[in-house]
Short mmCIF file of C-alpha atoms in Angstrom, two decimals:
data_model
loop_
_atom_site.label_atom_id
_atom_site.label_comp_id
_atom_site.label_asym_id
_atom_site.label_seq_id
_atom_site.Cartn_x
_atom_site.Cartn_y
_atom_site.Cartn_z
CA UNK S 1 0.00 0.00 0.00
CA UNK S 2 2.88 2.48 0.25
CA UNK S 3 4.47 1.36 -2.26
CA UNK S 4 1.09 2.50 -4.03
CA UNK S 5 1.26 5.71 -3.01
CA UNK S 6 4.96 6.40 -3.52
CA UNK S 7 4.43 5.96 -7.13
CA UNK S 8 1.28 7.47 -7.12
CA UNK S 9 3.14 10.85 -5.05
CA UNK S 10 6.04 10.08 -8.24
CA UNK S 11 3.95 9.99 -11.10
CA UNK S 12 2.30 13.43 -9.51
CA UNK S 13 5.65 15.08 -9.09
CA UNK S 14 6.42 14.02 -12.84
CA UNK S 15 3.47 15.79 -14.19
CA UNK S 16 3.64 18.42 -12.26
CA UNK S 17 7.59 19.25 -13.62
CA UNK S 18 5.89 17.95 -17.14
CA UNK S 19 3.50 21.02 -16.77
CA UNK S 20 5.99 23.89 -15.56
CA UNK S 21 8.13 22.43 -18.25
CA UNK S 22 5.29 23.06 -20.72
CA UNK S 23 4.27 26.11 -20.06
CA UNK S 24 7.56 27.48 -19.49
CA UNK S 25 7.95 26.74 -22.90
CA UNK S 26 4.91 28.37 -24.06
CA UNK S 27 5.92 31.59 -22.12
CA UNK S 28 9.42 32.18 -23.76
CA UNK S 29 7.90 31.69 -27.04
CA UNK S 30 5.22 34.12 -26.34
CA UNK S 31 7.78 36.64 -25.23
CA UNK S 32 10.05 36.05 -28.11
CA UNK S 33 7.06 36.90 -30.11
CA UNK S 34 5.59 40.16 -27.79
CA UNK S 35 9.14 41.75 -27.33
CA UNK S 36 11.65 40.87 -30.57
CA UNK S 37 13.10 43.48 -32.78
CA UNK S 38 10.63 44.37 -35.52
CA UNK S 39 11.71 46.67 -38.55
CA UNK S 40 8.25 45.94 -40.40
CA UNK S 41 7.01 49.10 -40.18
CA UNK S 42 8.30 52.62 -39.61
CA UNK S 43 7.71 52.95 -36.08
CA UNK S 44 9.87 49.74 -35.43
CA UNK S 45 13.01 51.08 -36.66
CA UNK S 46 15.22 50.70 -33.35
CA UNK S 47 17.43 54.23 -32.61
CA UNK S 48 20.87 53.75 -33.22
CA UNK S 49 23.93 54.60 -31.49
CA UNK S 50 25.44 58.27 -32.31
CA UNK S 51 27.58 57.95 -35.19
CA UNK S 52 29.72 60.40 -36.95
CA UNK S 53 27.29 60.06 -40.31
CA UNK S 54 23.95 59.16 -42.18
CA UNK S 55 23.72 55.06 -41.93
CA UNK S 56 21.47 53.40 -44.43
CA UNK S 57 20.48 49.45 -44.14
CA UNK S 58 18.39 47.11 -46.42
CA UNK S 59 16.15 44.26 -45.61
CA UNK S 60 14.84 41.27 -48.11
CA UNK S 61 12.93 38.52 -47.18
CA UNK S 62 11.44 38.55 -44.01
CA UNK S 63 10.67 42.29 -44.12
CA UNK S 64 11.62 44.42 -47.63
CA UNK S 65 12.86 47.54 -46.55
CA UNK S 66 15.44 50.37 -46.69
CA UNK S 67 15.55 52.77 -43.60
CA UNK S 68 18.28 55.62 -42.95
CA UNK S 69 19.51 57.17 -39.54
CA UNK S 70 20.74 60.47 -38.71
CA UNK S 71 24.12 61.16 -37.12
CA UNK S 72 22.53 61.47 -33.45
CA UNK S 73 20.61 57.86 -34.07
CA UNK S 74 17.62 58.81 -34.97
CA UNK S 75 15.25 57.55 -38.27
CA UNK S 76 16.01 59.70 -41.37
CA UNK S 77 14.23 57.68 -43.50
CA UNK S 78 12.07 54.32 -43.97
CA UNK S 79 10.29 52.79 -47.05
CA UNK S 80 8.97 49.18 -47.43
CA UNK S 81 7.22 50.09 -51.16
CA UNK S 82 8.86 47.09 -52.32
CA UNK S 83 8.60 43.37 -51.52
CA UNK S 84 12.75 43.40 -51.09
CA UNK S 85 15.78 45.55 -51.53
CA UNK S 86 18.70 44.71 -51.76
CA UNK S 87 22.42 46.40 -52.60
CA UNK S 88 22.20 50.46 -51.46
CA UNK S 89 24.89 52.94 -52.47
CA UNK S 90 25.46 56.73 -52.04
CA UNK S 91 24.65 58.79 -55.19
CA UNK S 92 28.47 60.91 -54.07
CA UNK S 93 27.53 64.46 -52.54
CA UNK S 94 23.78 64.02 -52.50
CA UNK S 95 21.39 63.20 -49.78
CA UNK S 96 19.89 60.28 -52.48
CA UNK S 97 20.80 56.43 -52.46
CA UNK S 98 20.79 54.20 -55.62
CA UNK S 99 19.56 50.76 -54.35
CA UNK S 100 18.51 47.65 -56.47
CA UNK S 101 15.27 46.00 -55.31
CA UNK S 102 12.56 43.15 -56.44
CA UNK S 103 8.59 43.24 -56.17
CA UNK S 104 6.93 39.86 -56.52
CA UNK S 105 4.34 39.54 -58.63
CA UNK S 106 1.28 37.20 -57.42
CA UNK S 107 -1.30 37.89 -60.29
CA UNK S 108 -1.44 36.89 -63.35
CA UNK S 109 -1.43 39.95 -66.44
CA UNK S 110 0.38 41.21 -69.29
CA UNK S 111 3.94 40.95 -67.36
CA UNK S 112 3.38 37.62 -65.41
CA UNK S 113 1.75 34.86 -67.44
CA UNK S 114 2.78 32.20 -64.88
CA UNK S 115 3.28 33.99 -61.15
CA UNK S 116 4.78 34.34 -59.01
CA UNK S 117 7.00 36.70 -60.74
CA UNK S 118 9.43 39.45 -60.23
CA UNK S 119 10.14 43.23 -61.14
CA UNK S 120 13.37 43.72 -60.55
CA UNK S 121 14.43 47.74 -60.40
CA UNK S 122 17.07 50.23 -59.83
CA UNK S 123 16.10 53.12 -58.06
CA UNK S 124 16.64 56.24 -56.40
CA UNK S 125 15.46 57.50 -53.19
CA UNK S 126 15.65 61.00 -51.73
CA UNK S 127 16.21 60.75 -47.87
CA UNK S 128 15.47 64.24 -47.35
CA UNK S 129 12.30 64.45 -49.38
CA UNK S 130 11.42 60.89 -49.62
CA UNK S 131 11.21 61.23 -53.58
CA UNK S 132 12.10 57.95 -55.30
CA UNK S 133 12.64 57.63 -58.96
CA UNK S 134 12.90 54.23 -61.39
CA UNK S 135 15.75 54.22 -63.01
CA UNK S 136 16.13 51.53 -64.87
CA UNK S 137 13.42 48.04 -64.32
CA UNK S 138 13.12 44.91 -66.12
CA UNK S 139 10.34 41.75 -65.88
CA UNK S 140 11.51 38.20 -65.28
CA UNK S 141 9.00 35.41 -65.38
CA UNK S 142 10.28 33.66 -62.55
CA UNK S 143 10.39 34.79 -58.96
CA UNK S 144 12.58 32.27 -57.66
CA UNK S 145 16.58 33.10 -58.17
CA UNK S 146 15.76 36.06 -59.72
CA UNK S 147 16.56 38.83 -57.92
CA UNK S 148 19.42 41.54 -58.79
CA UNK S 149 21.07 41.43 -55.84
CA UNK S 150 23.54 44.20 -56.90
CA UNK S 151 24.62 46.88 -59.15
CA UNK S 152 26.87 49.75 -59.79
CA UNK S 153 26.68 53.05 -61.51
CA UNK S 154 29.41 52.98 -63.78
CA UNK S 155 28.53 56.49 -65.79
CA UNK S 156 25.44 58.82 -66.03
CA UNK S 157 23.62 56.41 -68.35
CA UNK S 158 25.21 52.81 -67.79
CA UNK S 159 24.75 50.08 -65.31
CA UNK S 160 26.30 47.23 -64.22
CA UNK S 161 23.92 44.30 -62.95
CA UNK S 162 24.16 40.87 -61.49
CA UNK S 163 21.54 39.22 -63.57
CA UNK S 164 20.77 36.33 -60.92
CA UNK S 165 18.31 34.53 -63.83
CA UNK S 166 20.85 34.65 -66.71
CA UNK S 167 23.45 33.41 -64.70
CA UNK S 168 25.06 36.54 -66.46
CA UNK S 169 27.21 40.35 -65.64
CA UNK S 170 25.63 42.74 -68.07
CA UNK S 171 26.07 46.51 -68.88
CA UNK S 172 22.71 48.46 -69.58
CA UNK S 173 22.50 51.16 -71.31
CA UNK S 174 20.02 53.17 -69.27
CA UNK S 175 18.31 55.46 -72.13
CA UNK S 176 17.80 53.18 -74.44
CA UNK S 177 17.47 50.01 -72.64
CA UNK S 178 20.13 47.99 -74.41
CA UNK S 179 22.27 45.62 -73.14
CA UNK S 180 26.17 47.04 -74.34
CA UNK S 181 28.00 44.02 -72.40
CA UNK S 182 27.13 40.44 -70.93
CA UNK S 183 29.75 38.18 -69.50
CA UNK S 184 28.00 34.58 -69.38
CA UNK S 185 28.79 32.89 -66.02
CA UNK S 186 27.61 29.32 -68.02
CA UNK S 187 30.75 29.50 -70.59
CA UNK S 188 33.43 29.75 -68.00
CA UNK S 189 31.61 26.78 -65.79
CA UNK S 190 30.45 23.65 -66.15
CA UNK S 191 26.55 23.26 -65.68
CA UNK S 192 27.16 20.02 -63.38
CA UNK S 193 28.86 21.93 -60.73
CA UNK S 194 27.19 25.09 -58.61
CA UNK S 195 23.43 25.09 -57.80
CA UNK S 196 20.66 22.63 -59.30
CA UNK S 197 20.72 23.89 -62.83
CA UNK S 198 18.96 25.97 -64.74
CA UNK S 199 16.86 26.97 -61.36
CA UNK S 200 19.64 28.17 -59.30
CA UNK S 201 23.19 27.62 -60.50
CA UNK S 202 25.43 30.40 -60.02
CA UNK S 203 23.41 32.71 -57.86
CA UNK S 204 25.61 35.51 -58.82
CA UNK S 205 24.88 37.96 -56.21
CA UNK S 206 27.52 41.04 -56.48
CA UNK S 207 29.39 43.05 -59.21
CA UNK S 208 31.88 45.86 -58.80
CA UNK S 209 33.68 47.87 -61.55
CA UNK S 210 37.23 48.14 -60.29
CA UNK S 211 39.57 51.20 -60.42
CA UNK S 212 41.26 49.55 -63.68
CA UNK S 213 38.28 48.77 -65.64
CA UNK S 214 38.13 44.67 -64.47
CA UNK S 215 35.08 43.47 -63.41
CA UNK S 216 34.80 41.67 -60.36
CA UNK S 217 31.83 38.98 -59.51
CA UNK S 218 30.32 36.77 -57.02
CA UNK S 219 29.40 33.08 -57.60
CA UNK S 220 27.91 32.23 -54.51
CA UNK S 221 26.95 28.64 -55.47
CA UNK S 222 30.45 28.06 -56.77
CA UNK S 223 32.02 29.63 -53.54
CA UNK S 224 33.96 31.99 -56.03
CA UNK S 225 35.07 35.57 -56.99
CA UNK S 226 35.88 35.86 -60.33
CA UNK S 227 38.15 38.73 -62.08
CA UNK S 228 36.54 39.48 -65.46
CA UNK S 229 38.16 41.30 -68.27
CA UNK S 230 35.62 42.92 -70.66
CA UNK S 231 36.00 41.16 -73.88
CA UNK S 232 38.61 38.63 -72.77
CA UNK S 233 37.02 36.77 -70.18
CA UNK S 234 38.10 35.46 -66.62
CA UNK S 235 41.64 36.35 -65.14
CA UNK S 236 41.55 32.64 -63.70
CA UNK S 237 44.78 33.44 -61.86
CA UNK S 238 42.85 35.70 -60.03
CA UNK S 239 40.19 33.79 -58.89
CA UNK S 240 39.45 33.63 -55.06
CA UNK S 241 38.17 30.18 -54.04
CA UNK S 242 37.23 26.97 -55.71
CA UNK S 243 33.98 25.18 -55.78
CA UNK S 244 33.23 23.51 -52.33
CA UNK S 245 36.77 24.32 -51.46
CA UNK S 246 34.88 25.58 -47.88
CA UNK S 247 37.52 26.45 -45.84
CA UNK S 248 38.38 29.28 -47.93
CA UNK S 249 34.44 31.08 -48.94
CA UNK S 250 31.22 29.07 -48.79
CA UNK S 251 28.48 30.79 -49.89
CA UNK S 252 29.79 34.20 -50.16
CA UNK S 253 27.91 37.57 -50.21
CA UNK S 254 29.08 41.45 -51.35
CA UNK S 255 32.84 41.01 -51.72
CA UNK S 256 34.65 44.48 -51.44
CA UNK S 257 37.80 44.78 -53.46
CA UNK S 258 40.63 47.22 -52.09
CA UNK S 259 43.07 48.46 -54.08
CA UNK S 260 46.66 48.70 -53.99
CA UNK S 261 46.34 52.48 -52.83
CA UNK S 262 45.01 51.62 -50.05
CA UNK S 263 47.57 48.77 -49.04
CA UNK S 264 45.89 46.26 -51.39
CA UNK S 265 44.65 44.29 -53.93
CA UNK S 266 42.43 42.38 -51.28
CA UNK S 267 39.26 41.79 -50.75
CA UNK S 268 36.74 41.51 -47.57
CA UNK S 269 34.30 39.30 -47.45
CA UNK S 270 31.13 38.42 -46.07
CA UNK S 271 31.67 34.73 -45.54
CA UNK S 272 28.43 33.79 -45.37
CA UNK S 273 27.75 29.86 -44.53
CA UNK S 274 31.37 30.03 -42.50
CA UNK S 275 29.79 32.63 -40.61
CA UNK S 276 32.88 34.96 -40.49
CA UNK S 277 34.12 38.23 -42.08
CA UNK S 278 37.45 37.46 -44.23
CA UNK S 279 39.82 39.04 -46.15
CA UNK S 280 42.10 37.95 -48.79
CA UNK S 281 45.84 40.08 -49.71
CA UNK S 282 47.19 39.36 -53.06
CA UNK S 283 50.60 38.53 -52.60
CA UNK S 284 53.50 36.43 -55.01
CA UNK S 285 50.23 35.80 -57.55
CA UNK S 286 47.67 34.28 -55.04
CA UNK S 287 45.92 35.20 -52.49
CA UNK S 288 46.65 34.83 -48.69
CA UNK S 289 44.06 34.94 -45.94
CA UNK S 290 45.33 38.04 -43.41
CA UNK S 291 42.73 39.22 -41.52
CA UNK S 292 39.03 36.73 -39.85
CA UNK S 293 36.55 37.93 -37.59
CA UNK S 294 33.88 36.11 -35.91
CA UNK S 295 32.08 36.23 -32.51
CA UNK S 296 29.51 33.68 -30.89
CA UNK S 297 26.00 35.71 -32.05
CA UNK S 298 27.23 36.07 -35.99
CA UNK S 299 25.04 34.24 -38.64
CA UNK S 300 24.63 34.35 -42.27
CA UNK S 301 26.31 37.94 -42.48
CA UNK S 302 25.74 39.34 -45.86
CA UNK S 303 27.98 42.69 -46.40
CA UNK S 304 31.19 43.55 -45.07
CA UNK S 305 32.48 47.68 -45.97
CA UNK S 306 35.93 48.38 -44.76
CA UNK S 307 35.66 52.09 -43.18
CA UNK S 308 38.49 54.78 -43.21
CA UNK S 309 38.72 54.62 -39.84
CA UNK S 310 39.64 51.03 -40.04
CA UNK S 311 36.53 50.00 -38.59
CA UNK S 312 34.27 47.17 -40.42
CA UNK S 313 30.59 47.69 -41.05
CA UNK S 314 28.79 44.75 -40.78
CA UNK S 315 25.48 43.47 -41.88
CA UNK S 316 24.60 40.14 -39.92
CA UNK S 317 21.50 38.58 -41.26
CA UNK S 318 20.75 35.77 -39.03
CA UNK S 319 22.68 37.58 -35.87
CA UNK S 320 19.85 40.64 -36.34
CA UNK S 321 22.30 43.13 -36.54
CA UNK S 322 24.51 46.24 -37.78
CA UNK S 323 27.36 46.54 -36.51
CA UNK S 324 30.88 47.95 -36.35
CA UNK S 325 34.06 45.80 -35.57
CA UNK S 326 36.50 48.15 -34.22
CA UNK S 327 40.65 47.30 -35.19
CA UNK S 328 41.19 45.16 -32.41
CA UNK S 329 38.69 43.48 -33.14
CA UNK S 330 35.75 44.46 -30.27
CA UNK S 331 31.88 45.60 -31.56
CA UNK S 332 32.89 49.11 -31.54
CA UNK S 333 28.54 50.16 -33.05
CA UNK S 334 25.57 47.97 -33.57
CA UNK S 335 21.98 48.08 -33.99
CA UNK S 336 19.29 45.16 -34.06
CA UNK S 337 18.00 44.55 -37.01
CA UNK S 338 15.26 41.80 -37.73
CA UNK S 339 17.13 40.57 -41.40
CA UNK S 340 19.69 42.92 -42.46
CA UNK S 341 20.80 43.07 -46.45
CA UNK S 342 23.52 45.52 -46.79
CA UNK S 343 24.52 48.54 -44.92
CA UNK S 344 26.11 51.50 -46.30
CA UNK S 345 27.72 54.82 -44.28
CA UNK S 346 27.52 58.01 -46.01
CA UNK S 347 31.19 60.00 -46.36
CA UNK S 348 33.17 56.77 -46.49
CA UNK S 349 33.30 56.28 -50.22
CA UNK S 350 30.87 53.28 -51.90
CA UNK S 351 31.26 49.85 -50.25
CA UNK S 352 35.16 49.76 -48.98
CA UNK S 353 36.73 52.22 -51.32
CA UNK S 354 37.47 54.82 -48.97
CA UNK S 355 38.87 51.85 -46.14
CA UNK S 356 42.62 50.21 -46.10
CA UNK S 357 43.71 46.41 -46.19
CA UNK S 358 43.69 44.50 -43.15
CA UNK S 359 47.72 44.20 -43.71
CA UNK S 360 48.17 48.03 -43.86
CA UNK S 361 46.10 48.16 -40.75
CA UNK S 362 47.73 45.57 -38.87
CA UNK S 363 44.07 43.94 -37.74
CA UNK S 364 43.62 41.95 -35.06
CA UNK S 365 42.16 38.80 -36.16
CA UNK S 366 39.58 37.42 -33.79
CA UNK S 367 36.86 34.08 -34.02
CA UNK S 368 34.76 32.62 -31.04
CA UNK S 369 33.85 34.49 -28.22
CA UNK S 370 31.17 35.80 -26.80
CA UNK S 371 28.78 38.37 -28.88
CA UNK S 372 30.30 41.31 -27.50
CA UNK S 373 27.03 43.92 -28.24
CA UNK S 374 24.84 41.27 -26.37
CA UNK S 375 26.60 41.60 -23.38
CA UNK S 376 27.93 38.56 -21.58
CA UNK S 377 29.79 35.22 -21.19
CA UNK S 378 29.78 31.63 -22.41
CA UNK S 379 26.29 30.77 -21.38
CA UNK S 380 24.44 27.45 -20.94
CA UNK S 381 21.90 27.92 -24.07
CA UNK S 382 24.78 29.32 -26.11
CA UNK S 383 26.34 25.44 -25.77
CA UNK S 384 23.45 23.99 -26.27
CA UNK S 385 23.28 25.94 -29.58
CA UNK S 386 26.67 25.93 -30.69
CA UNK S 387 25.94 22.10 -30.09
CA UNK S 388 23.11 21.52 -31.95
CA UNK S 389 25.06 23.93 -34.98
CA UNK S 390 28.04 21.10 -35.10
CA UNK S 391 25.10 18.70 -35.51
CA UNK S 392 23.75 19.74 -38.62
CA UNK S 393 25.19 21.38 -42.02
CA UNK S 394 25.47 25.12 -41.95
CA UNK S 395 23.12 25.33 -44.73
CA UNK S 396 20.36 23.59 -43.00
CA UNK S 397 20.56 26.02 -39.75
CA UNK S 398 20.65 28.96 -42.34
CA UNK S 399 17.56 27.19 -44.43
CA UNK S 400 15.69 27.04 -40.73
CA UNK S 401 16.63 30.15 -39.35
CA UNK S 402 15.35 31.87 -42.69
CA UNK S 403 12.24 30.68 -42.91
CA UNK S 404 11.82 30.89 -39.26
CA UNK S 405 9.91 33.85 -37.81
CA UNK S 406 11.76 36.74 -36.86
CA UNK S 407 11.40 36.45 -33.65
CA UNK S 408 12.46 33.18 -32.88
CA UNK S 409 16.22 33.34 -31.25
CA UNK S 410 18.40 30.94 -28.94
CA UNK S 411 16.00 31.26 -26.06
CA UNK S 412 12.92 30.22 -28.39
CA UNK S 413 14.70 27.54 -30.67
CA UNK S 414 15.35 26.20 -27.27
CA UNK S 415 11.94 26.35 -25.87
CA UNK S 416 10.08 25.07 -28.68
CA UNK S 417 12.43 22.00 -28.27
CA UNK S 418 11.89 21.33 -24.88
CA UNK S 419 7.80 21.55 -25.70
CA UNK S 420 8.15 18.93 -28.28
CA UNK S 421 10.32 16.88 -26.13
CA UNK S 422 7.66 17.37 -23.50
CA UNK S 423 4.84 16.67 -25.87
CA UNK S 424 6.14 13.29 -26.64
CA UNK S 425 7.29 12.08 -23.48
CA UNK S 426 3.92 12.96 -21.47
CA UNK S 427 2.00 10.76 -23.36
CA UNK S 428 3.75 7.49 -23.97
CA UNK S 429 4.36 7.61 -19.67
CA UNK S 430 0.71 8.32 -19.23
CA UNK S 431 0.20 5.33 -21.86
CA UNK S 432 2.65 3.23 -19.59
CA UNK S 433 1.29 4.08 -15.97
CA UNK S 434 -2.32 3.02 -17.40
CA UNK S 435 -1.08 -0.31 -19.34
CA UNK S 436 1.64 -1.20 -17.11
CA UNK S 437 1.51 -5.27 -18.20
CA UNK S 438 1.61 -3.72 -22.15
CA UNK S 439 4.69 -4.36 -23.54
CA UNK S 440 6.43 -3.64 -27.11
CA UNK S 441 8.03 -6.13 -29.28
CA UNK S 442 9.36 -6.32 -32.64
CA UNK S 443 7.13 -7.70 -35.12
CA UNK S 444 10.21 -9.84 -35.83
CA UNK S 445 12.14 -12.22 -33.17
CA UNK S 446 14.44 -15.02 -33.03
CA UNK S 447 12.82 -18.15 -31.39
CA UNK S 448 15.27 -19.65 -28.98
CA UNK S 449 15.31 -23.96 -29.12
CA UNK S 450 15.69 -26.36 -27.11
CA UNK S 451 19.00 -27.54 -27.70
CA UNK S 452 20.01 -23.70 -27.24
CA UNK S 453 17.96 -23.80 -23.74
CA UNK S 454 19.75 -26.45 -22.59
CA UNK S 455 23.28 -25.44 -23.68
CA UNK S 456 22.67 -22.31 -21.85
CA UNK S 457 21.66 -24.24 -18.45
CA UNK S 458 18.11 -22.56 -18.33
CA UNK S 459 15.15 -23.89 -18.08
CA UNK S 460 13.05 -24.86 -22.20
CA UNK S 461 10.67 -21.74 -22.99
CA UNK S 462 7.27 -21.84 -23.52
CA UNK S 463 6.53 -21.72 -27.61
CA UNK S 464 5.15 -18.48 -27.95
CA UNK S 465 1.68 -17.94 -29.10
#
């Protein structure tokens, strides 16, 4: 009889730690959700610390916007018009950006036979006024890997763009449309290698005009920056990486190149799937890896500017973030952000131009540690995460933490976990305190004989029924 009630007391305990466990669960989930970082509309755009000039940030995906702060932190500007945006540069001495962006296209009509769609544009914003103009737009038929990701300005009436669809670098003529230049990713790769092909196989997602009239490129799905001369082709000596050669880029976004006035040639990169800020120096004809960031909270980071002040700006897409990695290699700035694109300061030249090589600088490279803006140590939830990360292939933590809501962080991921676990587990031990004489076999089992009973000393089993 006391035995009775011991387990009976037990099984009470059990659920009653089942419960708290349950609906602690709940709770941090429902906070995640009351309380996270939102830049969905204007009134969510977090202040930012002072800093010395106009900051401007995109967003694609979860939310599509482009917002601007002032000097003293506050918003300057905010526009979510289209459904993403993407690469956002200074127009030089002007309050206006130049930014590319994408508006899917659900409804069928004369520019989308099949949806979804896209409208891919280039287009100025005034962040004084709030003026924007199209300058140059184009219809694709697909929506998926179709974005242009970047451009540049390379005179008053030509573009570059990273033609995601076409696999392809082009140069538009602005006034009358045409396409003056196209180097084809496809004839300098093989098909087999890079994304599933044609659906997403280079996912070329940056192009910069360099200081001597190269071009350089980002395959992201061949882990590669390519050197292109116009109407010669690749500079394959120059190429930075080598397909699934991961140690060096995986994945890479918005490579920077900085010249050799400004201690170079090297480039910074936004490592992406390494989770990591590199840079490459060119030295004896290849390139050598001098300079690695990292910290414990950085995920997915996207951009990567090189400031004059030797700082890096940073846009961390799955860490929520802007921010600034001082020389030594401390957060020096951030903001949250809920998906950060690329981030751009105002009177420190477009992308890393106006910013010196991690060599000339004498960096301090730094990986690990803890997230220095989010304040504090090695922390139980932060093993349990960096755990589950060495678990399972950096793309599939990127592929769940994008489609994830934007709320969900460490403290969530871990909560929704432990109410699954919990959610299992209750019922098979209420099943097993109500059936305790139910067993489970396999539908399959070895029938011992009696010549093996015997050998064994024990007594000859019963033939089962």
């Amino acid at each position: 009889m006391g035995g009775t009630n011991l387990h009976t007391m037990n099984r009470r305990h059990l659920r009653v730690a089942l419960l708290a466990a349950l609906v602690l669960s709940v709770s941090v989930v429902a906070y995640g959700a009351a309380t996270a970082e939102r830049s969905g509309t204007a009134a969510d755009v977090p202040t930012a610390p002072p800093r010395e000039n106009v900051t401007v940030a995109t967003e694609s995906a979860r939310y599509g916007t482009i917002m601007a702060w002032h000097p003293n932190g506050s918003r300057l500007y905010y526009d979510d018009a289209r459904t993403k945006y993407f690469d956002v540069d200074r127009v030089p001495g002007t309050m206006t950006v130049e930014y590319a962006a994408t508006d899917t296209i659900h409804t069928a009509g004369p520019t989308c036979s099949s949806p979804p769609c896209a409208l891919n544009v280039v287009e100025r914003a005034n962040l004084t006024t709030g003026e924007t103009e199209v300058v140059y737009a184009r219809y694709d038929a697909s929506q998926h890997a179709a974005e242009w990701h970047d451009h540049e300005r390379v005179n008053d009436t030509h573009l570059l763009i990273a033609d995601m669809i076409d696999d392809r670098v082009v140069m538009v003529d602005t006034e009358t449309e045409l396409v003056e230049w196209a180097w084809q990713a496809q004839a300098a790769f093989p098909v087999e290698g890079g994304g599933p092909f044609p659906e997403d196989w280079a996912h070329l997602n940056d192009v910069d005009l360099l200081p001597d009239g190269r071009v350089m490129a980002s395959l992201r799905n061949q882990d590669q920056v390519v050197f292109i001369e116009p109407g010669e082709g690749i500079q394959e000596n120059w190429t930075l990486g080598a397909e699934d050669d991961h140690d060096t880029l995986y994945e890479q976004h918005n490579p920077d190149y900085i010249p050799a006035s400004e201690g170079g040639p090297a480039v910074v990169v936004a490592d992406s799937e390494n989770a990591r800020i590199v840079e490459y120096q060119r030295e004896n004809g290849t390139w050598t890896r001098t300079w690695e960031w990292s910290d414990s909270r950085i995920q997915w980071p996207r951009d990567a500017d090189r400031l004059p002040n030797g700082n890096t700006l940073v846009a961390d897409t799955h860490g929520s973030r802007l921010l600034e990695v001082a020389p030594n290699g401390s957060v020096a700035w951030s903001v949250p952000l809920a998906h950060p694109y690329d981030v751009e300061r105002f009177g420190t030249g477009e992308d890393s131009t106006g910013g010196e090589s991690a060599a000339s600088l004498g960096l301090t490279s730094r990986t690990g540690g803890s997230g220095a803006d989010g304040g504090g140590g090695p922390s139980l939830l932060g093993g349990v995460s960096d755990f589950v990360k060495s678990l399972a292939p950096t793309w599939v933590v990127n592929g769940v933490l994008y489609v994830a809501p934007v709320w969900m962080g460490r403290e969530q991921f871990f909560a929704v976990g432990l109410g699954l676990a919990v959610a299992v587990v209750w019922p098979v031990l209420e099943l097993r305190w109500r059936f305790p004489d139910v067993g489970l076999r396999l539908p399959v089992y070895r029938e011992r004989r009696d010549a093996e009973v015997r050998a064994d000393g024990d007594e000859p089993a019963e033939d089962a029924e």
